[in-house]
Amino acid sequence: MHISDVEVTNMVMICDAASDSVLCERRVKNWCGVAFPGGHLENGESLYESAVREVREETGLDVSELKYCGVIHWSNADTGSQTFIHYYKTSVFSGTLTECDEGELFWCPVDKLRSQKLSPGFETQLDMFFNDRVHELLIIYDDKDSPLIYRWF
């Protein structure tokens, strides 16, 4: 089987060290539920540049000093389509939060994050942001969107 479709995206966890909170987005367009800001890679962008741009577009914040956390690789066993989500985190940001058509933005204490209604599968993926020994997760699923295999690396 050859790869028929590849999508490259990013997600950024923005930490406010003073309040031990992270910026969340209650997503309403795609992947509904609470996750972090992010989006798609555009032609000619680096992964890093894409992450910075997406955060600015979705939140109004300027971020820098992004630390690469790893990649989630979704692989459809039926169609061969692939999605790669590159995860970053930072505590360096400036600006004022703006409204977002992707969903409501809010600061959530880190210890309350897992009690939110998270986007599908996001709880499993949080380890990528909080565990420095985890850098890759392969998720193989089928056309029913049923996860078949989770493998951490």
mmCIF file of C-alpha atoms in Angstrom, residues 8-152:
data_model
loop_
_atom_site.group_PDB
_atom_site.id
_atom_site.type_symbol
_atom_site.label_atom_id
_atom_site.label_comp_id
_atom_site.label_asym_id
_atom_site.label_seq_id
_atom_site.Cartn_x
_atom_site.Cartn_y
_atom_site.Cartn_z
ATOM 1 C CA VAL A 8 1.119 17.919 8.466
ATOM 2 C CA THR A 9 -0.100 19.870 11.486
ATOM 3 C CA ASN A 10 1.130 21.281 14.793
ATOM 4 C CA MET A 11 -0.067 21.974 18.306
ATOM 5 C CA VAL A 12 1.489 24.243 20.945
ATOM 6 C CA MET A 13 1.139 24.067 24.719
ATOM 7 C CA ILE A 14 1.600 27.588 26.123
ATOM 8 C CA CYS A 15 2.444 27.554 29.829
ATOM 9 C CA ASP A 16 1.988 30.431 32.234
ATOM 10 C CA ALA A 17 4.535 29.568 34.916
ATOM 11 C CA ALA A 18 3.200 32.223 37.326
ATOM 12 C CA SER A 19 -0.218 30.536 37.571
ATOM 13 C CA ASP A 20 0.860 26.977 36.620
ATOM 14 C CA SER A 21 -1.757 27.103 33.851
ATOM 15 C CA VAL A 22 -1.852 26.215 30.167
ATOM 16 C CA LEU A 23 -3.752 27.962 27.396
ATOM 17 C CA CYS A 24 -6.580 25.746 26.161
ATOM 18 C CA GLU A 25 -8.941 25.948 23.251
ATOM 19 C CA ARG A 26 -12.428 24.474 23.475
ATOM 20 C CA ARG A 27 -12.470 23.418 19.816
ATOM 21 C CA VAL A 28 -15.761 23.578 17.926
ATOM 22 C CA LYS A 29 -14.768 23.164 14.249
ATOM 23 C CA ASN A 30 -12.656 19.993 14.105
ATOM 24 C CA TRP A 31 -11.588 17.525 16.752
ATOM 25 C CA CYS A 32 -14.174 19.021 19.148
ATOM 26 C CA GLY A 33 -13.265 19.315 22.812
ATOM 27 C CA VAL A 34 -10.398 20.877 24.759
ATOM 28 C CA ALA A 35 -6.919 20.842 23.228
ATOM 29 C CA PHE A 36 -4.142 23.358 22.555
ATOM 30 C CA PRO A 37 -3.880 25.889 19.706
ATOM 31 C CA GLY A 38 -2.409 24.699 16.429
ATOM 32 C CA GLY A 39 -3.073 24.085 12.787
ATOM 33 C CA HIS A 40 -1.728 23.147 9.370
ATOM 34 C CA LEU A 41 1.656 23.608 7.764
ATOM 35 C CA GLU A 42 1.553 25.960 4.770
ATOM 36 C CA ASN A 43 3.719 25.663 1.688
ATOM 37 C CA GLY A 44 7.212 27.092 2.244
ATOM 38 C CA GLU A 45 6.992 27.161 6.058
ATOM 39 C CA SER A 46 9.149 25.324 8.525
ATOM 40 C CA LEU A 47 7.336 23.325 11.185
ATOM 41 C CA TYR A 48 8.464 25.872 13.784
ATOM 42 C CA GLU A 49 7.276 28.864 11.716
ATOM 43 C CA SER A 50 3.941 27.157 11.172
ATOM 44 C CA ALA A 51 3.451 26.642 14.911
ATOM 45 C CA VAL A 52 4.270 30.291 15.679
ATOM 46 C CA ARG A 53 1.907 31.532 12.941
ATOM 47 C CA GLU A 54 -0.961 29.272 13.992
ATOM 48 C CA VAL A 55 -0.702 30.403 17.629
ATOM 49 C CA ARG A 56 -0.740 34.060 16.543
ATOM 50 C CA GLU A 57 -3.750 33.494 14.249
ATOM 51 C CA GLU A 58 -5.752 31.560 16.842
ATOM 52 C CA THR A 59 -4.841 33.410 20.027
ATOM 53 C CA GLY A 60 -3.325 36.805 19.218
ATOM 54 C CA LEU A 61 -0.239 35.798 21.222
ATOM 55 C CA ASP A 62 3.325 35.887 19.932
ATOM 56 C CA VAL A 63 5.301 32.853 21.094
ATOM 57 C CA SER A 64 9.012 32.087 20.935
ATOM 58 C CA GLU A 65 11.550 29.620 22.292
ATOM 59 C CA LEU A 66 9.319 26.681 21.345
ATOM 60 C CA LYS A 67 10.649 23.354 22.558
ATOM 61 C CA TYR A 68 9.928 20.409 20.281
ATOM 62 C CA CYS A 69 8.113 17.684 22.231
ATOM 63 C CA GLY A 70 7.597 15.075 19.505
ATOM 64 C CA VAL A 71 5.212 13.836 16.852
ATOM 65 C CA ILE A 72 1.925 11.978 16.799
ATOM 66 C CA HIS A 73 1.543 9.880 13.647
ATOM 67 C CA TRP A 74 -2.012 8.846 12.724
ATOM 68 C CA SER A 75 -2.088 6.102 10.091
ATOM 69 C CA ASN A 76 -5.323 4.910 8.451
ATOM 70 C CA ALA A 77 -4.992 1.153 7.884
ATOM 71 C CA ASP A 78 -7.773 1.192 5.255
ATOM 72 C CA THR A 79 -6.900 4.221 3.094
ATOM 73 C CA GLY A 80 -3.200 4.762 3.727
ATOM 74 C CA SER A 81 -3.772 8.405 4.691
ATOM 75 C CA GLN A 82 -1.293 9.820 7.190
ATOM 76 C CA THR A 83 -1.517 12.739 9.623
ATOM 77 C CA PHE A 84 1.505 14.052 11.503
ATOM 78 C CA ILE A 85 0.945 16.397 14.468
ATOM 79 C CA HIS A 86 4.164 18.044 15.653
ATOM 80 C CA TYR A 87 3.946 19.059 19.316
ATOM 81 C CA TYR A 88 5.715 22.046 20.861
ATOM 82 C CA LYS A 89 5.610 23.811 24.208
ATOM 83 C CA THR A 90 6.744 27.182 25.478
ATOM 84 C CA SER A 91 6.400 29.535 28.413
ATOM 85 C CA VAL A 92 7.615 32.547 26.427
ATOM 86 C CA PHE A 93 4.718 34.583 25.058
ATOM 87 C CA SER A 94 3.468 38.150 24.768
ATOM 88 C CA GLY A 95 0.370 39.966 23.575
ATOM 89 C CA THR A 96 -3.306 39.918 24.450
ATOM 90 C CA LEU A 97 -5.657 36.996 23.913
ATOM 91 C CA THR A 98 -8.139 37.561 21.109
ATOM 92 C CA GLU A 99 -11.350 35.738 20.254
ATOM 93 C CA CYS A 100 -10.942 32.712 18.059
ATOM 94 C CA ASP A 101 -13.398 31.192 15.595
ATOM 95 C CA GLU A 102 -11.811 27.780 16.281
ATOM 96 C CA GLY A 103 -13.226 27.807 19.815
ATOM 97 C CA GLU A 104 -13.154 29.468 23.238
ATOM 98 C CA LEU A 105 -9.703 30.207 24.675
ATOM 99 C CA PHE A 106 -9.120 29.891 28.424
ATOM 100 C CA TRP A 107 -6.335 29.345 30.935
ATOM 101 C CA CYS A 108 -6.607 26.042 32.770
ATOM 102 C CA PRO A 109 -4.565 24.991 35.810
ATOM 103 C CA VAL A 110 -2.351 22.044 34.837
ATOM 104 C CA ASP A 111 -3.795 19.905 37.644
ATOM 105 C CA LYS A 112 -7.350 20.460 36.259
ATOM 106 C CA LEU A 113 -6.519 19.785 32.597
ATOM 107 C CA ARG A 114 -7.419 16.084 32.538
ATOM 108 C CA SER A 115 -10.822 16.831 34.116
ATOM 109 C CA GLN A 116 -11.833 18.922 31.067
ATOM 110 C CA LYS A 117 -13.893 17.424 28.224
ATOM 111 C CA LEU A 118 -10.843 16.823 26.041
ATOM 112 C CA SER A 119 -10.763 16.334 22.280
ATOM 113 C CA PRO A 120 -11.015 12.643 21.281
ATOM 114 C CA GLY A 121 -7.795 10.830 22.168
ATOM 115 C CA PHE A 122 -6.113 13.955 23.533
ATOM 116 C CA GLU A 123 -5.748 12.591 27.068
ATOM 117 C CA THR A 124 -3.503 9.814 25.754
ATOM 118 C CA GLN A 125 -1.464 12.338 23.805
ATOM 119 C CA LEU A 126 -0.836 14.675 26.763
ATOM 120 C CA ASP A 127 2.157 12.544 27.750
ATOM 121 C CA MET A 128 3.970 14.028 24.760
ATOM 122 C CA PHE A 129 3.917 17.449 26.480
ATOM 123 C CA PHE A 130 4.588 16.355 30.054
ATOM 124 C CA ASN A 131 6.983 13.395 29.696
ATOM 125 C CA ASP A 132 10.412 14.217 28.256
ATOM 126 C CA ARG A 133 11.079 10.511 27.575
ATOM 127 C CA VAL A 134 8.169 10.214 25.109
ATOM 128 C CA HIS A 135 8.770 11.633 21.611
ATOM 129 C CA GLU A 136 6.621 9.673 19.187
ATOM 130 C CA LEU A 137 3.234 8.022 19.212
ATOM 131 C CA LEU A 138 1.995 5.923 16.302
ATOM 132 C CA ILE A 139 -1.770 5.448 16.181
ATOM 133 C CA ILE A 140 -3.079 3.040 13.582
ATOM 134 C CA TYR A 141 -6.825 3.238 13.026
ATOM 135 C CA ASP A 142 -9.423 2.135 10.457
ATOM 136 C CA ASP A 143 -12.239 3.812 8.505
ATOM 137 C CA LYS A 144 -14.503 3.483 11.538
ATOM 138 C CA ASP A 145 -11.949 5.700 13.363
ATOM 139 C CA SER A 146 -11.344 2.835 15.743
ATOM 140 C CA PRO A 147 -7.815 2.895 17.176
ATOM 141 C CA LEU A 148 -6.210 -0.437 16.483
ATOM 142 C CA ILE A 149 -2.682 0.108 17.773
ATOM 143 C CA TYR A 150 -0.971 2.654 20.026
ATOM 144 C CA ARG A 151 2.836 2.490 20.076
ATOM 145 C CA TRP A 152 5.013 4.931 22.057
#
